[in-house]
Short mmCIF file of C-alpha atoms and ligand atoms in Angstrom, two decimals:
data_model
loop_
_atom_site.label_atom_id
_atom_site.label_comp_id
_atom_site.label_asym_id
_atom_site.label_seq_id
_atom_site.Cartn_x
_atom_site.Cartn_y
_atom_site.Cartn_z
CA UNK A 1 127.84 -26.22 128.23
CA UNK A 2 127.43 -23.36 130.05
CA UNK A 3 131.06 -21.59 130.98
CA UNK A 4 133.39 -23.98 128.70
CA UNK A 5 131.75 -23.21 125.64
CA UNK A 6 134.21 -20.31 124.62
CA UNK A 7 137.91 -21.95 123.28
CA UNK A 8 140.49 -19.75 125.08
CA UNK A 9 142.17 -19.83 121.35
CA UNK A 10 139.55 -17.68 120.30
CA UNK A 11 140.14 -14.72 122.27
CA UNK A 12 141.91 -11.69 120.99
CA UNK A 13 143.84 -11.22 117.39
CA UNK A 14 148.05 -11.62 118.26
CA UNK A 15 149.88 -8.54 117.90
CA UNK A 16 153.27 -9.73 119.79
CA UNK A 17 155.98 -11.72 118.90
CA UNK A 18 155.69 -15.67 119.66
CA UNK A 19 158.41 -16.33 122.32
CA UNK A 20 156.91 -19.52 123.76
CA UNK A 21 159.15 -22.06 121.94
CA UNK A 22 162.47 -20.13 123.13
CA UNK A 23 161.21 -19.74 126.58
CA UNK A 24 160.35 -23.43 126.89
CA UNK A 25 164.11 -23.97 126.00
CA UNK A 26 165.48 -21.23 128.35
CA UNK A 27 162.90 -22.49 131.07
CA UNK A 28 164.42 -26.22 130.81
CA UNK A 29 168.32 -25.11 130.16
CA UNK A 30 168.22 -22.71 133.17
CA UNK A 31 166.02 -24.94 135.64
CA UNK A 32 162.65 -23.06 135.60
CA UNK A 33 160.08 -25.51 134.39
CA UNK A 34 160.89 -29.01 133.12
CA UNK A 35 157.79 -31.87 131.87
CA UNK A 36 157.01 -34.23 134.30
CA UNK A 37 158.37 -37.43 134.29
CA UNK A 38 160.76 -36.66 131.70
CA UNK A 39 162.74 -39.85 131.80
CA UNK A 40 159.70 -41.63 130.53
CA UNK A 41 158.77 -39.70 128.06
CA UNK A 42 157.10 -36.99 129.93
CA UNK A 43 153.13 -37.05 131.16
CA UNK A 44 150.77 -35.15 128.85
CA UNK A 45 150.57 -31.60 130.00
CA UNK A 46 151.80 -31.72 133.59
CA UNK A 47 155.07 -29.77 134.51
CA UNK A 48 157.30 -29.43 137.25
CA UNK A 49 158.86 -26.15 138.33
CA UNK A 50 162.63 -26.43 138.66
CA UNK A 51 164.92 -24.69 141.35
CA UNK A 52 164.52 -21.09 139.61
CA UNK A 53 160.99 -21.93 138.67
CA UNK A 54 159.45 -22.80 142.10
CA UNK A 55 161.20 -19.24 143.24
CA UNK A 56 159.34 -17.08 140.64
CA UNK A 57 155.98 -19.15 140.92
CA UNK A 58 156.25 -18.50 145.03
CA UNK A 59 157.25 -14.76 144.82
CA UNK A 60 153.90 -14.36 142.51
CA UNK A 61 151.60 -16.15 144.98
CA UNK A 62 153.47 -14.10 147.71
CA UNK A 63 152.25 -10.92 146.16
CA UNK A 64 148.72 -12.11 145.53
CA UNK A 65 148.75 -13.34 149.23
CA UNK A 66 150.23 -10.08 150.57
CA UNK A 67 147.98 -7.78 148.38
CA UNK A 68 144.58 -9.95 148.99
CA UNK A 69 145.31 -11.16 152.75
CA UNK A 70 148.14 -9.52 154.73
CA UNK A 71 147.20 -5.92 153.70
CA UNK A 72 143.69 -5.74 154.28
CA UNK A 73 141.57 -6.35 157.61
CA UNK A 74 138.25 -7.50 155.18
CA UNK A 75 139.77 -10.83 153.61
CA UNK A 76 141.04 -14.30 155.63
CA UNK A 77 143.03 -16.69 154.54
CA UNK A 78 141.81 -20.64 154.33
CA UNK A 79 143.82 -23.72 152.90
CA UNK A 80 140.91 -26.05 152.23
CA UNK A 81 141.61 -30.09 151.25
CA UNK A 82 141.89 -30.61 147.84
CA UNK A 83 139.57 -34.05 148.45
CA UNK A 84 135.79 -32.99 149.78
CA UNK A 85 132.73 -34.71 150.33
CA UNK A 86 131.23 -35.97 146.76
CA UNK A 87 127.73 -34.15 147.35
CA UNK A 88 130.11 -30.90 147.06
CA UNK A 89 130.57 -31.37 143.59
CA UNK A 90 126.36 -32.46 142.97
CA UNK A 91 125.68 -28.95 144.45
CA UNK A 92 128.24 -26.85 142.88
CA UNK A 93 126.87 -27.91 139.34
CA UNK A 94 130.12 -29.58 138.45
CA UNK A 95 128.86 -33.21 138.11
CA UNK A 96 126.05 -32.14 135.92
CA UNK A 97 127.50 -29.52 133.84
CA UNK A 98 131.53 -29.31 133.89
CA UNK A 99 131.65 -30.86 130.52
CA UNK A 100 133.18 -30.09 127.38
CA UNK A 101 131.85 -31.32 123.88
CA UNK A 102 134.42 -34.31 122.60
CA UNK A 103 134.99 -35.24 118.89
CA UNK A 104 136.98 -38.67 118.26
CA UNK A 105 138.27 -39.49 114.73
CA UNK A 106 137.43 -43.02 113.63
CA UNK A 107 140.39 -43.24 111.53
CA UNK A 108 143.24 -42.14 113.47
CA UNK A 109 141.65 -42.34 117.02
CA UNK A 110 142.86 -38.31 117.78
CA UNK A 111 140.23 -36.42 119.88
CA UNK A 112 139.40 -32.81 119.62
CA UNK A 113 137.02 -30.51 121.44
CA UNK A 114 133.68 -30.36 119.37
CA UNK A 115 134.26 -26.42 119.24
CA UNK A 116 137.86 -26.85 117.51
CA UNK A 117 137.88 -24.16 114.35
CA UNK A 118 140.59 -26.38 112.91
CA UNK A 119 137.64 -29.22 112.37
CA UNK A 120 135.84 -28.53 108.78
CA UNK A 121 132.08 -29.37 108.66
CA UNK A 122 129.91 -30.55 111.48
CA UNK A 123 131.10 -33.54 113.09
CA UNK A 124 129.24 -36.17 112.99
CA UNK A 125 128.11 -35.81 109.05
CA UNK A 126 130.02 -37.17 106.41
CA UNK A 127 131.48 -33.72 105.32
CA UNK A 128 133.04 -33.45 108.62
CA UNK A 129 136.94 -33.51 107.85
CA UNK A 130 139.57 -34.68 110.78
CA UNK A 131 142.18 -31.71 111.16
CA UNK A 132 144.59 -34.35 112.10
CA UNK A 133 144.19 -37.22 109.35
CA UNK A 134 142.40 -35.61 106.79
CA UNK A 135 139.79 -38.21 106.21
CA UNK A 136 136.04 -37.26 105.77
CA UNK A 137 133.16 -38.86 107.27
CA UNK A 138 135.31 -40.48 110.24
CA UNK A 139 134.57 -37.69 113.39
CA UNK A 140 132.18 -38.64 115.66
CA UNK A 141 129.22 -36.53 116.67
CA UNK A 142 130.17 -34.47 119.81
CA UNK A 143 129.42 -36.22 123.27
CA UNK A 144 129.94 -34.22 126.55
CA UNK A 145 132.99 -35.07 128.55
CA UNK A 146 133.30 -34.22 132.13
CA UNK A 147 136.20 -32.96 133.02
CA UNK A 148 136.75 -33.75 136.90
CA UNK A 149 139.19 -36.33 137.49
CA UNK A 150 137.75 -39.13 139.88
CA UNK A 151 139.36 -41.41 142.27
CA UNK A 152 138.49 -43.71 145.37
CA UNK A 153 138.80 -43.01 148.97
CA UNK A 154 139.76 -45.88 150.77
CA UNK A 155 140.74 -49.93 149.79
CA UNK A 156 136.95 -50.25 147.91
CA UNK A 157 137.07 -49.41 144.26
CA UNK A 158 133.13 -48.94 143.73
CA UNK A 159 130.63 -46.22 143.46
CA UNK A 160 130.37 -45.19 146.92
CA UNK A 161 133.70 -44.59 147.43
CA UNK A 162 134.17 -42.26 144.29
CA UNK A 163 135.53 -38.80 145.31
CA UNK A 164 136.76 -35.89 142.87
CA UNK A 165 140.01 -33.78 142.29
CA UNK A 166 138.81 -30.54 142.99
CA UNK A 167 138.17 -28.43 139.58
CA UNK A 168 138.40 -25.08 141.26
CA UNK A 169 139.38 -23.94 145.13
CA UNK A 170 136.23 -22.23 145.35
CA UNK A 171 134.04 -24.61 146.81
CA UNK A 172 136.34 -25.16 149.95
CA UNK A 173 135.63 -21.60 150.47
CA UNK A 174 131.90 -21.85 150.57
CA UNK A 175 131.54 -24.97 152.95
CA UNK A 176 133.82 -23.03 155.13
CA UNK A 177 132.21 -19.75 154.66
CA UNK A 178 130.08 -19.83 158.30
CA UNK A 179 133.48 -21.64 159.88
CA UNK A 180 135.48 -18.69 159.09
CA UNK A 181 132.78 -16.09 159.60
CA UNK A 182 132.06 -17.05 163.06
CA UNK A 183 135.73 -17.77 163.80
CA UNK A 184 137.03 -14.58 162.97
CA UNK A 185 133.76 -12.56 163.78
CA UNK A 186 134.10 -10.99 160.17
CA UNK A 187 131.15 -8.84 159.32
CA UNK A 188 129.41 -8.87 155.83
CA UNK A 189 131.18 -7.31 153.25
CA UNK A 190 134.42 -9.42 153.74
CA UNK A 191 136.08 -11.96 151.60
CA UNK A 192 137.94 -15.62 151.64
CA UNK A 193 141.02 -16.23 149.74
CA UNK A 194 143.03 -19.18 149.36
CA UNK A 195 145.94 -20.64 146.71
CA UNK A 196 145.98 -24.29 146.00
CA UNK A 197 146.18 -26.86 143.26
CA UNK A 198 142.96 -27.86 140.83
CA UNK A 199 143.02 -30.34 138.37
CA UNK A 200 140.85 -30.51 135.17
CA UNK A 201 141.18 -33.46 132.45
CA UNK A 202 141.41 -30.79 129.91
CA UNK A 203 140.50 -32.21 126.39
CA UNK A 204 143.17 -30.04 124.53
CA UNK A 205 145.67 -28.89 127.12
CA UNK A 206 149.10 -27.37 125.65
CA UNK A 207 150.88 -24.05 125.00
CA UNK A 208 153.33 -25.25 127.64
CA UNK A 209 152.21 -23.82 131.25
CA UNK A 210 149.03 -22.12 129.85
CA UNK A 211 146.69 -24.91 129.92
CA UNK A 212 147.60 -27.94 131.85
CA UNK A 213 145.91 -30.81 133.82
CA UNK A 214 147.27 -29.81 137.21
CA UNK A 215 147.59 -26.38 138.36
CA UNK A 216 147.19 -23.84 141.02
CA UNK A 217 144.48 -21.06 141.54
CA UNK A 218 144.61 -18.19 143.97
CA UNK A 219 140.86 -17.40 144.61
CA UNK A 220 138.63 -15.06 146.55
CA UNK A 221 135.29 -15.30 147.27
CA UNK A 222 134.05 -11.49 148.47
CA UNK A 223 130.57 -11.97 150.59
CA UNK A 224 128.38 -9.10 150.44
CA UNK A 225 124.75 -8.07 151.04
CA UNK A 226 122.57 -8.67 148.46
CA UNK A 227 122.02 -5.40 146.16
CA UNK A 228 125.42 -4.25 146.67
CA UNK A 229 127.06 -6.99 144.53
CA UNK A 230 127.00 -4.68 141.33
CA UNK A 231 129.39 -1.98 143.20
CA UNK A 232 131.99 -4.39 144.69
CA UNK A 233 131.87 -6.25 141.49
CA UNK A 234 133.09 -2.84 139.85
CA UNK A 235 135.35 -2.43 142.86
CA UNK A 236 137.05 -5.71 142.30
CA UNK A 237 137.49 -5.63 138.40
CA UNK A 238 139.92 -2.47 138.94
CA UNK A 239 141.72 -3.96 141.99
CA UNK A 240 142.87 -7.02 140.14
CA UNK A 241 143.62 -5.13 137.00
CA UNK A 242 146.08 -2.76 139.27
CA UNK A 243 147.56 -6.18 140.75
CA UNK A 244 148.58 -7.49 137.33
CA UNK A 245 149.86 -4.23 136.27
CA UNK A 246 151.74 -3.98 139.41
CA UNK A 247 153.82 -7.03 138.59
CA UNK A 248 155.28 -5.03 135.30
CA UNK A 249 152.64 -6.52 132.91
CA UNK A 250 152.69 -4.28 130.18
CA UNK A 251 149.46 -2.34 129.93
CA UNK A 252 149.25 -2.88 126.34
CA UNK A 253 149.07 -6.27 126.66
CA UNK A 254 145.97 -6.27 129.10
CA UNK A 255 142.38 -6.11 127.98
CA UNK A 256 138.80 -7.06 129.58
CA UNK A 257 136.73 -9.72 127.73
CA UNK A 258 133.34 -9.51 129.08
CA UNK A 259 131.22 -12.89 128.46
CA UNK A 260 128.41 -13.08 126.82
CA UNK A 261 125.32 -14.61 127.42
CA UNK A 262 126.10 -17.75 125.78
CA UNK A 263 129.48 -17.70 127.54
CA UNK A 264 128.52 -17.24 131.37
CA UNK A 265 129.16 -20.18 133.62
CA UNK A 266 125.78 -21.50 135.20
CA UNK A 267 126.43 -19.85 138.46
CA UNK A 268 127.65 -16.34 137.09
CA UNK A 269 125.50 -13.42 136.05
CA UNK A 270 127.98 -11.39 134.92
CA UNK A 271 131.88 -12.08 134.08
CA UNK A 272 135.05 -10.48 133.24
CA UNK A 273 138.17 -11.68 132.00
CA UNK A 274 141.48 -9.97 132.48
CA UNK A 275 143.27 -11.08 129.30
CA UNK A 276 147.04 -10.98 128.21
CA UNK A 277 148.59 -10.81 124.84
CA UNK A 278 150.71 -14.07 124.85
CA UNK A 279 152.07 -12.93 121.74
CA UNK A 280 151.92 -15.22 118.15
CA UNK A 281 148.83 -17.36 117.40
CA UNK A 282 147.94 -17.78 121.11
CA UNK A 283 147.51 -13.70 121.33
CA UNK A 284 144.96 -12.52 123.97
CA UNK A 285 143.95 -14.86 126.36
CA UNK A 286 142.34 -15.16 130.05
CA UNK A 287 144.66 -14.92 132.84
CA UNK A 288 141.71 -13.99 135.53
CA UNK A 289 138.17 -13.95 135.77
CA UNK A 290 136.12 -11.69 137.71
CA UNK A 291 132.61 -13.14 138.22
CA UNK A 292 129.49 -11.89 139.92
CA UNK A 293 128.15 -15.43 141.56
CA UNK A 294 125.17 -14.08 143.05
CA UNK A 295 123.69 -16.76 145.83
CA UNK A 296 123.97 -19.67 143.68
CA UNK A 297 126.48 -21.59 145.55
CA UNK A 298 125.53 -20.58 148.80
CA UNK A 299 122.22 -21.53 148.38
CA UNK A 300 122.89 -24.93 146.33
CA UNK A 301 125.01 -25.90 149.56
CA UNK A 302 122.22 -24.88 151.70
CA UNK A 303 120.18 -27.10 149.74
CA UNK A 304 122.44 -30.24 149.44
CA UNK A 305 123.97 -30.18 152.78
CA UNK A 306 120.38 -29.21 154.66
CA UNK A 307 122.44 -26.91 156.66
CA UNK A 308 121.85 -22.79 156.73
CA UNK A 309 124.21 -20.84 155.50
CA UNK A 310 123.07 -17.33 156.19
CA UNK A 311 124.50 -14.31 157.72
CA UNK A 312 123.17 -12.56 160.68
CA UNK A 313 123.44 -8.93 160.42
CA UNK A 314 122.89 -8.11 164.25
CA UNK A 315 122.87 -4.24 163.89
CA UNK A 316 119.73 -4.37 161.21
CA UNK A 317 118.45 -7.78 162.82
CA UNK A 318 118.34 -9.42 159.49
CA UNK A 319 119.44 -12.57 158.21
CA UNK A 320 120.42 -13.25 154.63
CA UNK A 321 122.46 -15.37 152.17
CA UNK A 322 125.38 -13.47 151.07
CA UNK A 323 125.96 -12.66 147.40
CA UNK A 324 129.32 -13.46 146.08
CA UNK A 325 131.90 -11.47 143.92
CA UNK A 326 134.86 -14.11 142.92
CA UNK A 327 138.22 -13.11 141.93
CA UNK A 328 139.92 -16.00 140.38
CA UNK A 329 143.42 -16.16 139.01
CA UNK A 330 145.80 -18.81 137.71
CA UNK A 331 149.37 -18.95 139.46
CA UNK A 332 150.78 -20.76 136.69
CA UNK A 333 149.60 -18.95 133.80
CA UNK A 334 150.16 -15.80 135.42
CA UNK A 335 153.44 -17.33 135.83
CA UNK A 336 153.49 -17.56 132.22
CA UNK A 337 152.39 -14.12 131.40
CA UNK A 338 155.10 -12.86 133.60
CA UNK A 339 157.81 -14.86 131.77
CA UNK A 340 156.41 -13.96 128.18
CA UNK A 341 156.40 -10.46 128.94
CA UNK A 342 159.77 -10.13 130.54
CA UNK A 343 161.50 -11.79 127.63
CA UNK A 344 163.77 -9.96 125.37
CA UNK A 345 166.47 -10.56 122.78
CA UNK A 346 168.41 -7.19 122.44
CA UNK A 347 171.72 -5.58 120.96
CA UNK A 348 174.14 -4.39 123.86
CA UNK A 349 176.12 -1.13 122.60
CA UNK A 350 179.79 -1.42 122.05
CA UNK A 351 179.62 -5.25 122.34
CA UNK A 352 179.50 -8.08 119.45
CA UNK A 353 177.22 -10.32 121.27
CA UNK A 354 173.79 -9.27 122.18
CA UNK A 355 172.12 -10.95 125.11
CA UNK A 356 168.73 -12.68 126.21
CA UNK A 357 167.58 -10.75 129.36
CA UNK A 358 164.47 -11.64 131.43
CA UNK A 359 163.29 -8.09 132.37
CA UNK A 360 161.34 -9.50 135.78
CA UNK A 361 159.94 -7.08 138.20
CA UNK A 362 162.69 -7.23 141.17
CA UNK A 363 160.16 -8.43 143.43
CA UNK A 364 159.31 -11.64 141.20
CA UNK A 365 162.92 -12.55 140.51
CA UNK A 366 163.91 -15.67 141.55
CA UNK A 367 167.90 -14.49 142.34
CA UNK A 368 168.01 -10.95 143.45
CA UNK A 369 171.44 -10.33 143.15
CA UNK A 370 174.68 -12.26 141.39
CA UNK A 371 177.95 -11.63 143.69
CA UNK A 372 181.04 -11.77 141.50
CA UNK A 373 184.92 -11.63 142.27
CA UNK A 374 186.59 -9.81 139.28
CA UNK A 375 189.36 -12.37 139.35
CA UNK A 376 190.54 -15.27 141.82
CA UNK A 377 193.10 -13.86 143.45
CA UNK A 378 193.98 -10.81 145.67
CA UNK A 379 191.69 -11.81 148.46
CA UNK A 380 188.68 -10.96 146.00
CA UNK A 381 186.91 -14.31 146.01
CA UNK A 382 187.21 -14.34 149.90
CA UNK A 383 185.32 -10.45 150.42
CA UNK A 384 182.80 -11.89 147.85
CA UNK A 385 181.94 -14.89 149.49
CA UNK A 386 181.69 -13.33 152.41
CA UNK A 387 179.19 -10.90 150.96
CA UNK A 388 177.22 -13.33 149.39
CA UNK A 389 176.71 -15.15 152.83
CA UNK A 390 176.10 -11.85 154.10
CA UNK A 391 173.00 -11.06 151.55
CA UNK A 392 171.75 -14.58 151.34
CA UNK A 393 170.53 -14.05 155.10
CA UNK A 394 168.22 -11.52 153.23
CA UNK A 395 167.20 -12.87 149.56
CA UNK A 396 168.37 -15.38 147.21
CA UNK A 397 171.76 -14.68 146.00
CA UNK A 398 174.16 -16.25 143.41
CA UNK A 399 177.80 -16.37 143.61
CA UNK A 400 179.69 -16.91 140.61
CA UNK A 401 183.43 -16.64 140.07
CA UNK A 402 183.72 -18.80 136.84
CA UNK A 403 184.59 -17.35 133.37
CA UNK A 404 185.05 -14.10 132.04
CA UNK A 405 183.13 -11.36 133.80
CA UNK A 406 180.94 -10.59 130.73
CA UNK A 407 179.94 -14.10 130.66
CA UNK A 408 178.56 -13.87 134.05
CA UNK A 409 176.62 -10.99 133.67
CA UNK A 410 175.10 -12.74 130.81
CA UNK A 411 174.20 -15.85 132.55
CA UNK A 412 172.41 -13.72 135.27
CA UNK A 413 170.47 -11.28 132.67
CA UNK A 414 169.01 -14.69 131.24
CA UNK A 415 167.47 -15.58 134.51
CA UNK A 416 166.31 -12.42 135.54
CA UNK A 417 168.71 -11.07 138.15
CA UNK A 418 168.41 -7.58 138.55
CA UNK A 419 171.55 -6.95 140.22
CA UNK A 420 175.17 -8.01 139.74
CA UNK A 421 177.79 -7.18 142.22
CA UNK A 422 181.33 -7.02 141.41
CA UNK A 423 184.12 -7.13 143.90
CA UNK A 424 187.51 -5.36 142.22
CA UNK A 425 190.77 -4.12 142.89
CA UNK A 426 189.30 -1.15 144.47
CA UNK A 427 187.06 -2.83 146.52
CA UNK A 428 190.36 -3.97 148.24
CA UNK A 429 191.43 -0.55 148.78
CA UNK A 430 188.48 1.24 149.84
CA UNK A 431 185.47 -1.32 150.41
CA UNK A 432 183.20 -0.49 147.61
CA UNK A 433 181.59 -2.65 145.05
CA UNK A 434 180.17 -2.08 141.71
CA UNK A 435 176.24 -2.63 141.36
CA UNK A 436 175.06 -3.64 137.92
CA UNK A 437 171.69 -2.80 137.33
CA UNK A 438 169.99 -5.24 134.64
CA UNK A 439 168.13 -3.18 132.77
CA UNK A 440 169.83 -0.03 132.16
CA UNK A 441 173.45 -1.66 132.42
CA UNK A 442 174.79 1.06 134.37
CA UNK A 443 177.12 0.82 137.33
CA UNK A 444 177.10 2.34 140.47
CA UNK A 445 179.95 2.18 143.02
CA UNK A 446 178.42 1.61 146.99
CA UNK A 447 180.18 0.91 150.07
CA UNK A 448 179.91 -2.94 150.78
CA UNK A 449 177.74 -2.37 153.55
CA UNK A 450 175.20 -0.27 151.79
CA UNK A 451 174.77 -3.18 149.42
CA UNK A 452 172.04 -5.16 151.45
CA UNK A 453 169.64 -1.91 152.15
CA UNK A 454 169.81 -0.60 148.57
CA UNK A 455 168.73 -4.17 147.09
CA UNK A 456 166.52 -4.81 149.70
CA UNK A 457 164.65 -1.19 149.10
CA UNK A 458 164.27 -1.82 145.27
CA UNK A 459 163.20 -5.57 145.62
CA UNK A 460 160.09 -4.27 148.32
CA UNK A 461 158.32 -2.02 145.53
N1 GAP B 515 136.53 -20.49 140.54
C1 GAP B 515 136.04 -19.74 138.76
C2 GAP B 515 137.28 -20.35 137.80
O1 GAP B 515 137.59 -21.53 138.54
P1 GAP B 515 138.06 -20.04 135.67
O2 GAP B 515 137.69 -19.29 134.86
O3 GAP B 515 137.80 -21.79 135.05
O4 GAP B 515 137.05 -20.04 136.70
C3 GAP B 515 139.99 -19.61 136.78
O5 GAP B 515 139.72 -20.61 136.27
C4 GAP B 515 141.29 -19.13 136.12
O6 GAP B 515 142.26 -20.55 136.39
C5 GAP B 515 141.63 -18.79 134.77
O7 GAP B 515 141.69 -17.66 134.24
C6 GAP B 515 143.39 -19.37 134.41
O8 GAP B 515 144.22 -18.86 134.85
C7 GAP B 515 143.28 -20.62 135.27
N2 GAP B 515 143.12 -21.71 134.79
C8 GAP B 515 141.58 -22.61 134.47
N3 GAP B 515 141.97 -23.73 133.74
C9 GAP B 515 143.21 -23.74 133.65
C10 GAP B 515 144.07 -24.97 133.28
N4 GAP B 515 143.73 -25.70 132.53
N5 GAP B 515 145.48 -25.00 133.35
C11 GAP B 515 145.99 -23.64 133.70
N6 GAP B 515 145.35 -22.69 134.15
C12 GAP B 515 144.16 -22.87 134.26
#
C-alpha cells in the first residue's frame, strides 16, 4: 500500500470552526466554483471554476511560479504532456503500487476504503458492519484498486493501446531531466518545476475541492549530488513553509506532519507534509508534500527505457545519477485552504447588519478594486466609469452603480475585494476619491490619478 496507507481524515484534531458548507454556497452564489455538469445532476467530485474562482486559482499559481521559477536562477519551468508512454507508469511504480484498499457492501452496494475508520470490525468477516446500511457480514475483503484512469490512444481499444491519465506531474519532469539540463546548461544542484492537471480515481473523494478526481499540482523536482540531499531537503522544507505563510495562511493553522515508515511512498526515504487546519471534523490535512525521493525515479527510468540519465560533473570529471528532493503542492487544495482561512462573519460597529468577508491576501483577490459613483447623477457615473476603465488596464476592477453604497461595499467584501473607490460630490470639486480598506474599514482621500499606484503597491507584496 505504501504511500496511500494513511487516510487524510486521520491527521490532526480539529480546533477551528467548520465553514465549508457556507463556503460551498458562497462559491456558487458569487461565481467562484460550480459543480461540474450541474444541469445533468453533477459529476462525482469534479468542479468547475467560475469567473472569480479562475482568477483566484490563477493568482495562486502565478505566485508559485514566480517564487519557484522566475525569481530564481536555479529552477527551470516545464509543461509536459498529460498522456505519456505507458512504460513510464511501470517504471514509476504506479501500475504495481498506486492502489487503495477497496471494500464493497453486498447489501447496499456502497464502496469504502478498507481503512475507513467508520467501518466496525474487520471487512470480510461476519462481525464487520457496513457504515452506510448498518448490515453485518456484508462487507467484502479489501481488494487493491489502482487509482489511475485508463484510456486508449488511437482508434483501437485493445490492451496494446492503453494509456493512463497521469496521477502526478512529476514523471514528466524525470523523463525530461536531460533535455532540460542540456538545453539550459544548468549545473547540479538545479530544479525543474511544472504546474498541471493530475487525475486519480479516488475511492472516497469529497469535502468540496479538497479531494477530487481531477486536480492541479504544482510540483518541483530538485536534482542534487548524492550525499547532499538531506541538507537540500531541510532547505526546501523551510522555503515551502515560508511560501504558505506568505499567502496569509494563519501560522497557527499550519503544521508539519512527518511520515512514519508505514506511510512512506515506495520512492521516498523521508517525507514531511505541510498540513493546514481546515476546521470542523476535517481538521489538519496535507496541502503539500516535501519528499526525499533519492535516485529511485531516475534509476527506474534508466532501467525501463535503456537510456542513461546521468549528469556529467565536468570540473570533477565524474558522472552520477542525481538524487531528487521533491516539493508537491495541490493548487485546488491550497485554493480551498486560502478560502477557509479568509472566510469570516463579523459585526460592524454602528451597523445593525454584520458582514461576510473574504480577507484574501490582496495579491490573490480575484478583483482588486470596486469603483462606485456615490449617486447616479452630477457627472459621478461618468467620472467613476473613466477611472474604472483606466485602472482595468493594470488589474481587475468591478464597476457598480446599483443600490445603496453600503450594500455595494458588502458585495465586494464577500468576494474579497481589498479596495473600494467611491466617487462623490468632493470628487467633482477637487478630483479626489475615497479608498476604503476591506479589512480596517478605514477610508482615505486620495487624488484620482494616485489610485492606480496606491493599489498596485499594495497588491504587489
Ligand atoms: N508527486 C508526489 C505526489 O503526487 P501526493 O502527496 O500524492 O504527492 C501532492 O500529492 C499534493 O497533491 C497533495 O499534497 C495535495 O495537495 C494534492 N492532491 C493529491 N491528491 C489530490 C486529490 N485527489 N484532490 C486534490 N488534491 C490532491
